Amino acid sequence: MQRAVFRWLSPLRRGKNGSPFSGLAAAQAEVETLSGKNNAGLPKLPPFDYSPPPYDGARTAEILLKRSEFLSPLSYIYTRILNVVDGKMQYLYDEDGKRYLDAFGGIATVCCGHCHPEVVEVIVNQIKRIQHSTVLYLNHAIADFAEALASKMPGDLKVVFFTNSGTEANELALMIARLYTGCHDIISIRNAYHGNAAGTMGATAQSIWKYNVIQSGVHHAVNPDQYRGAFGSEGEKYAKDVQEIIDFGTSGRIAAFISEAIQGVGGIMELAPGYLPAVYKTIKNAGGLCIADEVQSGFARTGSHFWGFEGHGVIPDIVTMAKGIGNGIPIGAVVTTPEIAEVLTRRNYFNTFGGNPVCTAAGHAVLRVIEKEKLQKNASVVGSYLMDKLKKLQEKHEIIGDVRGRGLMIGVELVSDRQEKTPAKAEILHILELMKEMGVLIGKGGYYGNVFRITPPLCFTKEDTDFLVDVMDVAMSKL
C-alpha cells in the first residue's frame, strides 16, 4: 500500500547520510510537531460560520486498503493521505472535523465554492423531475444554458456541443477541426495539458503528468515560457517555431492549433505576450483553426476577463471548457461558429449523457452565481492582493524563483538556486506537507513538479489570502 506513496515522494527518500527514507523521516518529524499540541503561534484560520455534521463512515486506513486493492494505482501528493468528508465554500473538512482552506479546488472542480447553496438547490430540484434526456428530446435546461454560454462568447461563437469532461471536449474539438479543414496535422505546445484520452494525451506533449502517447499528425511547438524560455517574454520569437513546423513538418496546411492561455498543469505559465496573436495569424494563413482550451482558465478565473484567451486579444474558432463550468458536476462544452459546427450535421454526432438536464441546470446556476456575487471582480481584487503578498514573500525566501499568473490562477515556482533556476523538487514536497498540517491545501505542477498551483474557489477572500501566505511563510522558514 505504501509503495505508491514512496514512489511519488522519491526526492525525499534519502537524507544527507544516505540512509533510506531519512529525508522523508525528517519531514514527517516536522509534521508530527505541527499536528500535535505544540502549535502555539501558528497562523489561525479565518472564522467561518459552519460546523459539519459528525462523520461515522470509513476511516483513512480502511479506505486506503480498498483503494490499493480495487482502484487503479495512484500517486499521492501527501504522506498523510487526507480523507475529505465535507465541504463548504472555500473550506474542506476531514474525518475528524478539521477545517482546511482549499487553495486548489478551483481547478479540480469548484468555481463558486463547495456545495454552494444556490447551485445545490438547482441540482436537487432538477434531479427530482428528469435527469436524463439530451438532444433526443426537448428540455429547456439544455437550451437555456447553451444560450447563456453563447452570450458570454465574442464574435460568432454561439453553437454549443455539450460533453461529459474537458478531455472529451478537446477530443471533439480536434475532430471538428480535422473534419472541417480536411487536414490531419495538429500543433500543440510542449508542457501543455489537454486531457487523458489518446488524442488529447498526444496533444499534451511533454507534460510530466502524462505519458506522451504518440499520435500521428501531432506536432509540438516550443513552449513560450517567460521564466525558463530562451526568449523570455518576447512572444513573437517563440511563435516562429509554429511557422517552421508548418513549413518543414507538414504539407503547408494545418488542421488546428490548440493551446491554453495559461498552462495549468504545466505550472500556471501564462503564454508570453504577443505569442497567441502571432500564432493565430500563422495558423489562419495555413488554413487551420485556432482552439482555445479554457478548461482551467475560463469562467472568470483570471479576473481581468471571463475567458483566458481574451487577455491575449485573440478570438479563437473553437473554445473548450469543463471543470468550473459545473462547479463539480461532470460537464464540458465545445463552442464554435455555425459554419464550423455544420460539419458535424453530415456525420450524425451524438453524445448520450453530454448536456443532460441536471448538468446543464447546474452549469446555468454557476453562471448566475458568478454574476450575482461578482466573482470575476473578486478574482481580480483578491488575486492582485495575493500576487502582491507572494512577491513580498519572494523577497524574503530565496527558494521562490518566480511568482506568476492572473486573477485567482497563480503559480509559485520553487528553486534551490535562483541563478541556475534549479527545480526544488524535494523541498516543495516538504512544504506541501507542512502547509497541509497547518490547514492549507495547495496544488503542485510544472514540468519538474516544483510549482505551487494556487487556484482556489472564486469566493476566496483577503483574509484567506493572509492565512495562506502566512502558512507558506512558516513552512518555508522551517526548511
CSV table of C-alpha atoms in Angstrom, one decimal:
chain,number,residue,atom,x,y,z
A,1,MET,CA,0.0,0.0,0.0
A,2,GLN,CA,2.8,2.4,0.8
A,3,ARG,CA,4.8,1.8,-2.4
A,4,ALA,CA,2.8,4.3,-4.5
A,5,VAL,CA,3.4,6.9,-1.8
A,6,PHE,CA,7.1,6.5,-1.6
A,7,ARG,CA,7.4,6.3,-5.4
A,8,TRP,CA,5.7,9.8,-5.6
A,9,LEU,CA,7.9,11.1,-2.8
A,10,SER,CA,11.2,9.7,-4.3
A,11,PRO,CA,13.2,13.0,-3.9
A,12,LEU,CA,12.8,12.7,-0.1
A,13,ARG,CA,13.8,9.0,0.1
A,14,ARG,CA,17.4,9.6,1.2
A,15,GLY,CA,18.9,12.1,3.6
A,16,LYS,CA,22.4,13.5,3.5
A,17,ASN,CA,23.8,10.5,5.3
A,18,GLY,CA,22.5,8.2,2.6
A,19,SER,CA,20.2,6.2,4.8
A,20,PRO,CA,16.9,5.2,3.2
A,21,PHE,CA,13.9,7.4,4.0
A,22,SER,CA,15.9,9.6,6.4
A,23,GLY,CA,14.9,12.7,4.4
A,24,LEU,CA,11.2,11.6,4.5
A,25,ALA,CA,11.6,10.9,8.2
A,26,ALA,CA,12.8,14.4,8.8
A,27,ALA,CA,9.8,15.9,7.0
A,28,GLN,CA,7.4,13.6,8.9
A,29,ALA,CA,9.0,14.6,12.3
A,30,GLU,CA,8.3,18.2,11.4
A,31,VAL,CA,4.7,17.3,10.6
A,32,GLU,CA,4.3,15.5,13.9
A,33,THR,CA,5.3,18.7,15.7
A,34,LEU,CA,2.8,20.7,13.8
A,35,SER,CA,-0.1,18.2,14.1
A,36,GLY,CA,0.5,17.8,17.8
A,37,LYS,CA,-0.2,20.1,20.7
A,38,ASN,CA,2.9,22.2,20.2
A,39,ASN,CA,1.3,24.6,17.7
A,40,ALA,CA,1.2,27.9,19.6
A,41,GLY,CA,1.9,30.9,17.5
A,42,LEU,CA,1.0,29.3,14.2
A,43,PRO,CA,-1.4,31.2,11.8
A,44,LYS,CA,-5.0,30.8,12.5
A,45,LEU,CA,-7.8,30.0,10.0
A,46,PRO,CA,-10.2,32.9,9.5
A,47,PRO,CA,-13.5,32.4,11.4
A,48,PHE,CA,-16.2,30.6,9.4
A,49,ASP,CA,-19.9,30.0,10.4
A,50,TYR,CA,-20.3,26.4,9.6
A,51,SER,CA,-19.8,23.1,11.5
A,52,PRO,CA,-20.0,19.8,9.6
A,53,PRO,CA,-22.2,17.0,10.9
A,54,PRO,CA,-20.3,14.2,12.7
A,55,TYR,CA,-18.7,11.7,10.4
A,56,ASP,CA,-19.2,8.0,11.2
A,57,GLY,CA,-18.1,6.5,7.9
A,58,ALA,CA,-15.0,4.6,6.9
A,59,ARG,CA,-11.6,5.9,8.2
A,60,THR,CA,-8.5,6.7,6.2
A,61,ALA,CA,-6.7,3.4,6.8
A,62,GLU,CA,-9.8,1.4,5.6
A,63,ILE,CA,-10.3,3.5,2.5
A,64,LEU,CA,-6.6,3.2,1.6
A,65,LEU,CA,-6.8,-0.6,1.8
A,66,LYS,CA,-9.8,-0.6,-0.5
A,67,ARG,CA,-8.1,1.8,-3.0
A,68,SER,CA,-4.9,-0.3,-3.1
A,69,GLU,CA,-6.9,-3.4,-3.9
A,70,PHE,CA,-9.8,-2.2,-6.1
A,71,LEU,CA,-8.8,1.0,-7.7
A,72,SER,CA,-6.1,1.8,-10.3
A,73,PRO,CA,-2.6,2.5,-9.0
A,74,LEU,CA,-2.3,6.1,-7.7
A,75,SER,CA,0.4,8.5,-6.7
A,76,TYR,CA,-0.4,10.6,-3.6
A,77,ILE,CA,0.7,14.2,-3.0
A,78,TYR,CA,0.8,13.8,0.8
A,79,THR,CA,2.4,11.2,3.1
A,80,ARG,CA,-0.6,11.6,5.4
A,81,ILE,CA,-3.5,11.0,3.0
A,82,LEU,CA,-6.4,13.3,3.6
A,83,ASN,CA,-9.9,11.8,3.9
A,84,VAL,CA,-12.2,14.7,2.8
A,85,VAL,CA,-15.8,14.1,4.0
A,86,ASP,CA,-17.4,17.6,3.9
A,87,GLY,CA,-17.0,20.9,2.2
A,88,LYS,CA,-18.5,24.4,2.3
A,89,MET,CA,-17.5,27.3,0.0
A,90,GLN,CA,-13.7,27.7,0.2
A,91,TYR,CA,-13.2,25.1,3.0
A,92,LEU,CA,-12.9,21.4,3.3
A,93,TYR,CA,-13.2,19.1,6.4
A,94,ASP,CA,-11.6,15.8,7.2
A,95,GLU,CA,-12.9,12.8,9.0
A,96,ASP,CA,-12.1,14.4,12.4
A,97,GLY,CA,-13.8,17.7,11.5
A,98,LYS,CA,-10.6,19.6,11.0
A,99,ARG,CA,-11.1,22.5,8.6
A,100,TYR,CA,-8.7,23.2,5.7
A,101,LEU,CA,-8.5,26.2,3.4
A,102,ASP,CA,-8.9,24.9,-0.2
A,103,ALA,CA,-6.4,26.8,-2.3
A,104,PHE,CA,-6.6,24.4,-5.2
A,105,GLY,CA,-10.2,23.3,-5.6
A,106,GLY,CA,-11.0,25.9,-8.3
A,107,ILE,CA,-9.0,23.9,-10.9
A,108,ALA,CA,-10.1,20.5,-9.6
A,109,THR,CA,-13.8,21.2,-9.7
A,110,VAL,CA,-15.2,24.2,-8.0
A,111,CYS,CA,-15.8,27.7,-9.3
A,112,CYS,CA,-18.4,29.2,-6.9
A,113,GLY,CA,-17.4,27.3,-3.8
A,114,HIS,CA,-18.0,23.8,-2.4
A,115,CYS,CA,-21.7,23.0,-2.0
A,116,HIS,CA,-22.9,26.5,-2.9
A,117,PRO,CA,-26.5,26.5,-1.7
A,118,GLU,CA,-28.0,28.0,-4.9
A,119,VAL,CA,-26.2,25.5,-7.1
A,120,VAL,CA,-27.1,22.6,-4.9
A,121,GLU,CA,-30.8,23.7,-4.8
A,122,VAL,CA,-31.0,23.8,-8.6
A,123,ILE,CA,-29.4,20.3,-8.9
A,124,VAL,CA,-31.8,18.8,-6.4
A,125,ASN,CA,-34.9,20.4,-7.9
A,126,GLN,CA,-33.9,19.2,-11.4
A,127,ILE,CA,-33.0,15.7,-10.5
A,128,LYS,CA,-36.4,15.3,-8.9
A,129,ARG,CA,-38.0,16.0,-12.2
A,130,ILE,CA,-35.9,14.5,-15.0
A,131,GLN,CA,-32.2,13.7,-15.1
A,132,HIS,CA,-31.5,12.0,-18.4
A,133,SER,CA,-32.6,13.4,-21.8
A,134,THR,CA,-30.3,15.1,-24.3
A,135,VAL,CA,-30.6,16.0,-27.9
A,136,LEU,CA,-33.2,13.2,-28.5
A,137,TYR,CA,-35.9,15.3,-26.8
A,138,LEU,CA,-36.5,18.9,-25.9
A,139,ASN,CA,-35.7,20.2,-22.4
A,140,HIS,CA,-35.5,23.9,-21.5
A,141,ALA,CA,-32.5,23.4,-19.1
A,142,ILE,CA,-30.2,22.4,-22.0
A,143,ALA,CA,-31.3,25.1,-24.4
A,144,ASP,CA,-31.2,27.8,-21.7
A,145,PHE,CA,-27.7,27.0,-20.6
A,146,ALA,CA,-26.5,26.9,-24.2
A,147,GLU,CA,-28.0,30.3,-24.8
A,148,ALA,CA,-26.3,31.7,-21.6
A,149,LEU,CA,-22.9,30.3,-22.6
A,150,ALA,CA,-23.2,31.7,-26.1
A,151,SER,CA,-23.9,35.2,-24.6
A,152,LYS,CA,-20.5,35.0,-22.9
A,153,MET,CA,-18.6,34.5,-26.1
A,154,PRO,CA,-17.2,37.1,-28.6
A,155,GLY,CA,-17.7,37.1,-32.3
A,156,ASP,CA,-19.8,34.4,-33.9
A,157,LEU,CA,-19.0,31.7,-31.3
A,158,LYS,CA,-22.6,30.6,-30.5
A,159,VAL,CA,-23.1,26.9,-31.3
A,160,VAL,CA,-22.6,24.7,-28.2
A,161,PHE,CA,-21.8,20.9,-28.1
A,162,PHE,CA,-22.1,19.6,-24.5
A,163,THR,CA,-19.7,16.8,-23.3
A,164,ASN,CA,-19.0,15.0,-20.1
A,165,SER,CA,-15.5,16.3,-19.4
A,166,GLY,CA,-12.7,18.5,-20.6
A,167,THR,CA,-10.9,15.6,-22.2
A,168,GLU,CA,-14.0,14.8,-24.3
A,169,ALA,CA,-14.4,18.4,-25.2
A,170,ASN,CA,-10.9,18.7,-26.5
A,171,GLU,CA,-11.2,15.4,-28.4
A,172,LEU,CA,-14.3,16.7,-30.1
A,173,ALA,CA,-12.7,20.0,-30.9
A,174,LEU,CA,-9.7,18.3,-32.6
A,175,MET,CA,-12.1,16.0,-34.6
A,176,ILE,CA,-14.2,19.0,-35.7
A,177,ALA,CA,-11.1,20.8,-36.9
A,178,ARG,CA,-9.9,17.9,-38.9
A,179,LEU,CA,-13.2,17.3,-40.5
A,180,TYR,CA,-13.8,21.0,-41.3
A,181,THR,CA,-10.3,21.6,-42.8
A,182,GLY,CA,-9.8,18.2,-44.4
A,183,CYS,CA,-6.3,18.2,-42.8
A,184,HIS,CA,-4.9,15.9,-40.2
A,185,ASP,CA,-2.0,17.9,-38.7
A,186,ILE,CA,-2.4,19.4,-35.2
A,187,ILE,CA,0.0,21.7,-33.4
A,188,SER,CA,0.1,22.0,-29.6
A,189,ILE,CA,2.6,23.5,-27.2
A,190,ARG,CA,5.2,21.5,-25.2
A,191,ASN,CA,4.3,21.3,-21.5
A,192,ALA,CA,0.6,21.8,-22.2
A,193,TYR,CA,-2.2,19.6,-20.8
A,194,HIS,CA,-5.4,18.8,-22.8
A,195,GLY,CA,-6.7,15.6,-21.3
A,196,ASN,CA,-6.3,11.9,-20.7
A,197,ALA,CA,-7.6,10.2,-23.8
A,198,ALA,CA,-5.4,9.1,-26.7
A,199,GLY,CA,-5.8,12.1,-28.9
A,200,THR,CA,-5.6,14.7,-26.1
A,201,MET,CA,-2.6,12.9,-24.5
A,202,GLY,CA,-0.8,13.1,-27.8
A,203,ALA,CA,-1.5,16.8,-27.9
A,204,THR,CA,-0.4,17.1,-24.3
A,205,ALA,CA,3.2,16.7,-25.4
A,206,GLN,CA,5.9,16.5,-22.8
A,207,SER,CA,4.0,17.1,-19.6
A,208,ILE,CA,5.4,15.3,-16.6
A,209,TRP,CA,1.9,14.3,-15.6
A,210,LYS,CA,1.1,12.1,-18.6
A,211,TYR,CA,2.9,9.7,-20.8
A,212,ASN,CA,3.4,11.1,-24.3
A,213,VAL,CA,1.1,8.9,-26.3
A,214,ILE,CA,2.3,9.2,-29.9
A,215,GLN,CA,-0.4,10.4,-32.3
A,216,SER,CA,0.2,10.7,-36.0
A,217,GLY,CA,0.0,14.3,-37.3
A,218,VAL,CA,0.6,15.9,-33.9
A,219,HIS,CA,3.4,18.4,-33.7
A,220,HIS,CA,4.7,20.1,-30.5
A,221,ALA,CA,5.9,23.7,-30.7
A,222,VAL,CA,8.4,25.2,-28.3
A,223,ASN,CA,6.8,26.5,-25.1
A,224,PRO,CA,6.6,30.3,-24.8
A,225,ASP,CA,7.8,30.1,-21.2
A,226,GLN,CA,8.5,33.5,-19.8
A,227,TYR,CA,10.6,32.2,-16.9
A,228,ARG,CA,12.7,29.4,-18.4
A,229,GLY,CA,12.3,30.1,-22.1
A,230,ALA,CA,15.2,31.2,-24.4
A,231,PHE,CA,13.3,34.4,-25.5
A,232,GLY,CA,11.9,35.5,-22.1
A,233,SER,CA,8.7,37.5,-22.6
A,234,GLU,CA,9.2,38.0,-26.4
A,235,GLY,CA,6.2,36.0,-27.6
A,236,GLU,CA,6.7,36.7,-31.3
A,237,LYS,CA,10.1,35.0,-31.3
A,238,TYR,CA,8.6,31.8,-29.8
A,239,ALA,CA,5.8,31.9,-32.4
A,240,LYS,CA,8.3,31.5,-35.3
A,241,ASP,CA,8.6,27.8,-34.3
A,242,VAL,CA,5.0,27.3,-35.3
A,243,GLN,CA,5.7,28.7,-38.8
A,244,GLU,CA,8.7,26.4,-39.1
A,245,ILE,CA,6.7,23.3,-38.1
A,246,ILE,CA,4.2,24.2,-40.9
A,247,ASP,CA,6.9,24.8,-43.4
A,248,PHE,CA,9.0,21.8,-42.7
A,249,GLY,CA,6.8,19.3,-40.9
A,250,THR,CA,3.6,19.4,-42.8
A,251,SER,CA,2.3,19.8,-46.4
A,252,GLY,CA,2.0,23.5,-45.7
A,253,ARG,CA,-1.6,23.2,-44.4
A,254,ILE,CA,-2.8,22.6,-40.9
A,255,ALA,CA,-6.0,21.4,-39.2
A,256,ALA,CA,-5.6,23.3,-35.9
A,257,PHE,CA,-3.5,24.8,-33.2
A,258,ILE,CA,-4.6,24.1,-29.6
A,259,SER,CA,-3.4,25.9,-26.5
A,260,GLU,CA,-4.3,27.1,-23.0
A,261,ALA,CA,-4.0,30.8,-22.4
A,262,ILE,CA,-2.4,29.9,-19.0
A,263,GLN,CA,-0.9,26.5,-18.7
A,264,GLY,CA,-2.5,24.9,-15.6
A,265,VAL,CA,-0.9,21.5,-15.0
A,266,GLY,CA,2.2,23.0,-16.7
A,267,GLY,CA,2.8,25.2,-13.7
A,268,ILE,CA,0.5,28.2,-14.2
A,269,MET,CA,2.5,29.5,-17.0
A,270,GLU,CA,0.9,32.5,-18.9
A,271,LEU,CA,2.0,32.4,-22.5
A,272,ALA,CA,4.5,35.1,-23.4
A,273,PRO,CA,2.8,38.4,-24.6
A,274,GLY,CA,2.4,38.6,-28.4
A,275,TYR,CA,2.6,34.8,-28.8
A,276,LEU,CA,-1.1,34.0,-29.4
A,277,PRO,CA,-1.8,36.8,-31.9
A,278,ALA,CA,1.3,35.9,-34.0
A,279,VAL,CA,0.5,32.1,-33.9
A,280,TYR,CA,-3.2,32.7,-34.7
A,281,LYS,CA,-2.2,34.7,-37.8
A,282,THR,CA,0.1,32.0,-38.9
A,283,ILE,CA,-2.5,29.2,-38.4
A,284,LYS,CA,-5.1,31.2,-40.3
A,285,ASN,CA,-2.7,31.7,-43.2
A,286,ALA,CA,-2.2,27.9,-43.3
A,287,GLY,CA,-5.9,27.2,-43.5
A,288,GLY,CA,-6.2,26.0,-39.9
A,289,LEU,CA,-8.5,26.6,-36.9
A,290,CYS,CA,-7.5,28.0,-33.5
A,291,ILE,CA,-8.7,26.1,-30.5
A,292,ALA,CA,-8.7,27.8,-27.0
A,293,ASP,CA,-8.6,25.3,-24.2
A,294,GLU,CA,-10.4,27.2,-21.4
A,295,VAL,CA,-10.9,24.2,-19.1
A,296,GLN,CA,-8.8,25.8,-16.4
A,297,SER,CA,-8.5,29.5,-17.2
A,298,GLY,CA,-12.2,30.1,-18.1
A,299,PHE,CA,-15.2,31.1,-16.2
A,300,ALA,CA,-13.9,34.4,-14.7
A,301,ARG,CA,-10.9,32.8,-13.0
A,302,THR,CA,-8.4,35.3,-14.5
A,303,GLY,CA,-10.4,38.2,-13.1
A,304,SER,CA,-9.5,40.6,-15.9
A,305,HIS,CA,-11.6,38.7,-18.4
A,306,PHE,CA,-14.2,35.9,-18.4
A,307,TRP,CA,-12.0,33.8,-20.7
A,308,GLY,CA,-8.3,33.4,-20.6
A,309,PHE,CA,-7.8,34.0,-24.3
A,310,GLU,CA,-9.4,37.4,-24.0
A,311,GLY,CA,-6.3,38.5,-22.1
A,312,HIS,CA,-4.3,37.9,-25.3
A,313,GLY,CA,-6.5,39.9,-27.6
A,314,VAL,CA,-7.5,37.0,-29.8
A,315,ILE,CA,-10.7,35.3,-30.9
A,316,PRO,CA,-10.5,31.5,-31.4
A,317,ASP,CA,-12.5,29.4,-33.8
A,318,ILE,CA,-13.3,26.8,-31.2
A,319,VAL,CA,-13.4,27.1,-27.4
A,320,THR,CA,-13.4,24.2,-25.0
A,321,MET,CA,-14.3,24.2,-21.3
A,322,ALA,CA,-15.0,22.0,-18.3
A,323,LYS,CA,-14.2,21.7,-14.5
A,324,GLY,CA,-15.5,25.0,-13.2
A,325,ILE,CA,-18.4,25.1,-15.7
A,326,GLY,CA,-20.4,22.8,-13.4
A,327,ASN,CA,-18.9,23.5,-10.0
A,328,GLY,CA,-18.1,19.9,-9.5
A,329,ILE,CA,-20.8,18.4,-11.7
A,330,PRO,CA,-19.3,16.4,-14.7
A,331,ILE,CA,-19.9,18.6,-17.7
A,332,GLY,CA,-17.8,20.1,-20.5
A,333,ALA,CA,-18.6,22.0,-23.7
A,334,VAL,CA,-17.3,23.0,-27.1
A,335,VAL,CA,-18.4,26.3,-28.5
A,336,THR,CA,-17.8,27.2,-32.2
A,337,THR,CA,-19.3,29.1,-35.1
A,338,PRO,CA,-22.4,28.0,-37.1
A,339,GLU,CA,-20.2,27.5,-40.2
A,340,ILE,CA,-17.8,25.2,-38.4
A,341,ALA,CA,-20.5,23.4,-36.4
A,342,GLU,CA,-22.3,22.5,-39.6
A,343,VAL,CA,-19.6,19.9,-40.5
A,344,LEU,CA,-21.0,17.6,-37.8
A,345,THR,CA,-24.5,17.6,-39.1
A,346,ARG,CA,-23.2,15.5,-42.0
A,347,ARG,CA,-21.8,12.9,-39.6
A,348,ASN,CA,-24.6,12.3,-37.1
A,349,TYR,CA,-22.6,13.3,-34.0
A,350,PHE,CA,-24.3,12.2,-30.8
A,351,ASN,CA,-23.5,12.2,-27.1
A,352,THR,CA,-25.6,10.1,-24.7
A,353,PHE,CA,-25.1,12.0,-21.5
A,354,GLY,CA,-23.4,15.2,-22.6
A,355,GLY,CA,-25.7,18.1,-21.8
A,356,ASN,CA,-28.3,16.2,-19.7
A,357,PRO,CA,-30.7,18.4,-17.8
A,358,VAL,CA,-29.1,18.0,-14.3
A,359,CYS,CA,-25.6,19.0,-15.5
A,360,THR,CA,-26.8,21.9,-17.7
A,361,ALA,CA,-29.1,23.2,-14.9
A,362,ALA,CA,-26.1,23.2,-12.6
A,363,GLY,CA,-23.9,25.0,-15.2
A,364,HIS,CA,-26.5,27.7,-15.7
A,365,ALA,CA,-26.7,28.2,-11.9
A,366,VAL,CA,-23.0,28.6,-11.8
A,367,LEU,CA,-23.2,31.4,-14.4
A,368,ARG,CA,-25.9,33.2,-12.4
A,369,VAL,CA,-23.9,32.9,-9.2
A,370,ILE,CA,-20.7,34.3,-10.8
A,371,GLU,CA,-22.7,37.3,-11.9
A,372,LYS,CA,-24.8,37.8,-8.8
A,373,GLU,CA,-21.8,37.5,-6.4
A,374,LYS,CA,-19.5,39.5,-8.7
A,375,LEU,CA,-16.9,36.6,-8.6
A,376,GLN,CA,-15.0,37.9,-11.6
A,377,LYS,CA,-14.3,41.1,-9.8
A,378,ASN,CA,-13.4,39.2,-6.6
A,379,ALA,CA,-10.9,37.1,-8.6
A,380,SER,CA,-9.3,40.3,-9.9
A,381,VAL,CA,-9.2,42.1,-6.5
A,382,VAL,CA,-8.2,39.2,-4.3
A,383,GLY,CA,-5.9,37.8,-7.0
A,384,SER,CA,-4.0,41.1,-7.2
A,385,TYR,CA,-3.8,41.2,-3.4
A,386,LEU,CA,-2.4,37.6,-3.3
A,387,MET,CA,0.1,38.3,-6.0
A,388,ASP,CA,1.5,41.3,-4.1
A,389,LYS,CA,1.8,39.3,-0.9
A,390,LEU,CA,3.5,36.4,-2.7
A,391,LYS,CA,6.0,38.8,-4.3
A,392,LYS,CA,6.9,40.2,-0.9
A,393,LEU,CA,7.3,36.6,0.3
A,394,GLN,CA,9.7,36.1,-2.6
A,395,GLU,CA,11.9,38.9,-1.3
A,396,LYS,CA,12.1,37.0,2.0
A,397,HIS,CA,12.7,33.5,0.8
A,398,GLU,CA,15.4,32.6,-1.8
A,399,ILE,CA,13.6,29.4,-2.6
A,400,ILE,CA,10.9,31.3,-4.5
A,401,GLY,CA,12.2,31.8,-8.0
A,402,ASP,CA,9.1,33.1,-9.7
A,403,VAL,CA,5.6,34.3,-8.9
A,404,ARG,CA,3.2,34.5,-11.9
A,405,GLY,CA,-0.4,34.2,-13.1
A,406,ARG,CA,-3.5,36.3,-13.3
A,407,GLY,CA,-6.6,36.6,-11.0
A,408,LEU,CA,-7.0,33.5,-8.9
A,409,MET,CA,-4.8,31.3,-11.1
A,410,ILE,CA,-1.3,31.8,-9.6
A,411,GLY,CA,1.9,29.8,-9.7
A,412,VAL,CA,4.9,30.0,-7.3
A,413,GLU,CA,8.0,28.2,-8.7
A,414,LEU,CA,10.4,26.9,-6.2
A,415,VAL,CA,14.2,26.7,-6.9
A,416,SER,CA,17.2,25.7,-4.9
A,417,ASP,CA,19.3,28.1,-6.8
A,418,ARG,CA,17.9,31.3,-8.3
A,419,GLN,CA,20.7,31.9,-10.8
A,420,GLU,CA,20.6,28.3,-12.2
A,421,LYS,CA,16.8,28.0,-11.7
A,422,THR,CA,17.4,24.6,-10.2
A,423,PRO,CA,14.0,22.9,-9.5
A,424,ALA,CA,13.4,22.5,-5.8
A,425,LYS,CA,11.6,19.1,-6.2
A,426,ALA,CA,12.3,17.7,-2.8
A,427,GLU,CA,11.7,20.9,-0.9
A,428,ILE,CA,8.2,21.5,-2.4
A,429,LEU,CA,7.0,18.1,-1.1
A,430,HIS,CA,8.2,19.0,2.4
A,431,ILE,CA,6.5,22.4,2.3
A,432,LEU,CA,3.3,21.0,0.9
A,433,GLU,CA,3.1,18.5,3.8
A,434,LEU,CA,3.7,21.2,6.4
A,435,MET,CA,1.1,23.6,4.9
A,436,LYS,CA,-1.4,20.8,4.9
A,437,GLU,CA,-0.9,20.1,8.6
A,438,MET,CA,-1.3,23.9,9.3
A,439,GLY,CA,-4.6,23.8,7.4
A,440,VAL,CA,-3.9,24.8,3.7
A,441,LEU,CA,-4.4,22.6,0.7
A,442,ILE,CA,-2.5,23.6,-2.3
A,443,GLY,CA,-1.7,22.2,-5.7
A,444,LYS,CA,1.6,21.2,-7.4
A,445,GLY,CA,2.6,21.1,-11.0
A,446,GLY,CA,5.0,22.3,-13.7
A,447,TYR,CA,7.3,20.2,-15.9
A,448,TYR,CA,9.6,19.5,-12.9
A,449,GLY,CA,6.8,19.3,-10.3
A,450,ASN,CA,8.2,22.3,-8.4
A,451,VAL,CA,5.5,24.8,-8.8
A,452,PHE,CA,2.7,25.6,-6.4
A,453,ARG,CA,-0.6,25.9,-8.2
A,454,ILE,CA,-2.9,28.3,-6.4
A,455,THR,CA,-6.4,28.1,-7.9
A,456,PRO,CA,-9.0,28.4,-5.1
A,457,PRO,CA,-12.7,28.8,-5.4
A,458,LEU,CA,-13.6,32.3,-6.6
A,459,CYS,CA,-15.2,33.1,-3.3
A,460,PHE,CA,-11.7,33.3,-1.8
A,461,THR,CA,-11.2,36.3,0.5
A,462,LYS,CA,-8.3,38.6,1.5
A,463,GLU,CA,-8.5,37.0,5.0
A,464,ASP,CA,-8.0,33.6,3.3
A,465,THR,CA,-5.1,35.1,1.4
A,466,ASP,CA,-3.4,36.4,4.6
A,467,PHE,CA,-3.7,32.9,6.1
A,468,LEU,CA,-2.4,31.1,3.1
A,469,VAL,CA,0.7,33.4,2.8
A,470,ASP,CA,1.4,33.3,6.5
A,471,VAL,CA,1.3,29.5,6.4
A,472,MET,CA,3.6,29.3,3.4
A,473,ASP,CA,6.0,31.7,5.2
A,474,VAL,CA,6.1,29.5,8.3
A,475,ALA,CA,6.6,26.3,6.2
A,476,MET,CA,9.4,27.8,4.2
A,477,SER,CA,11.1,29.1,7.3
A,478,LYS,CA,11.3,25.5,8.6
A,479,LEU,CA,13.4,24.5,5.7
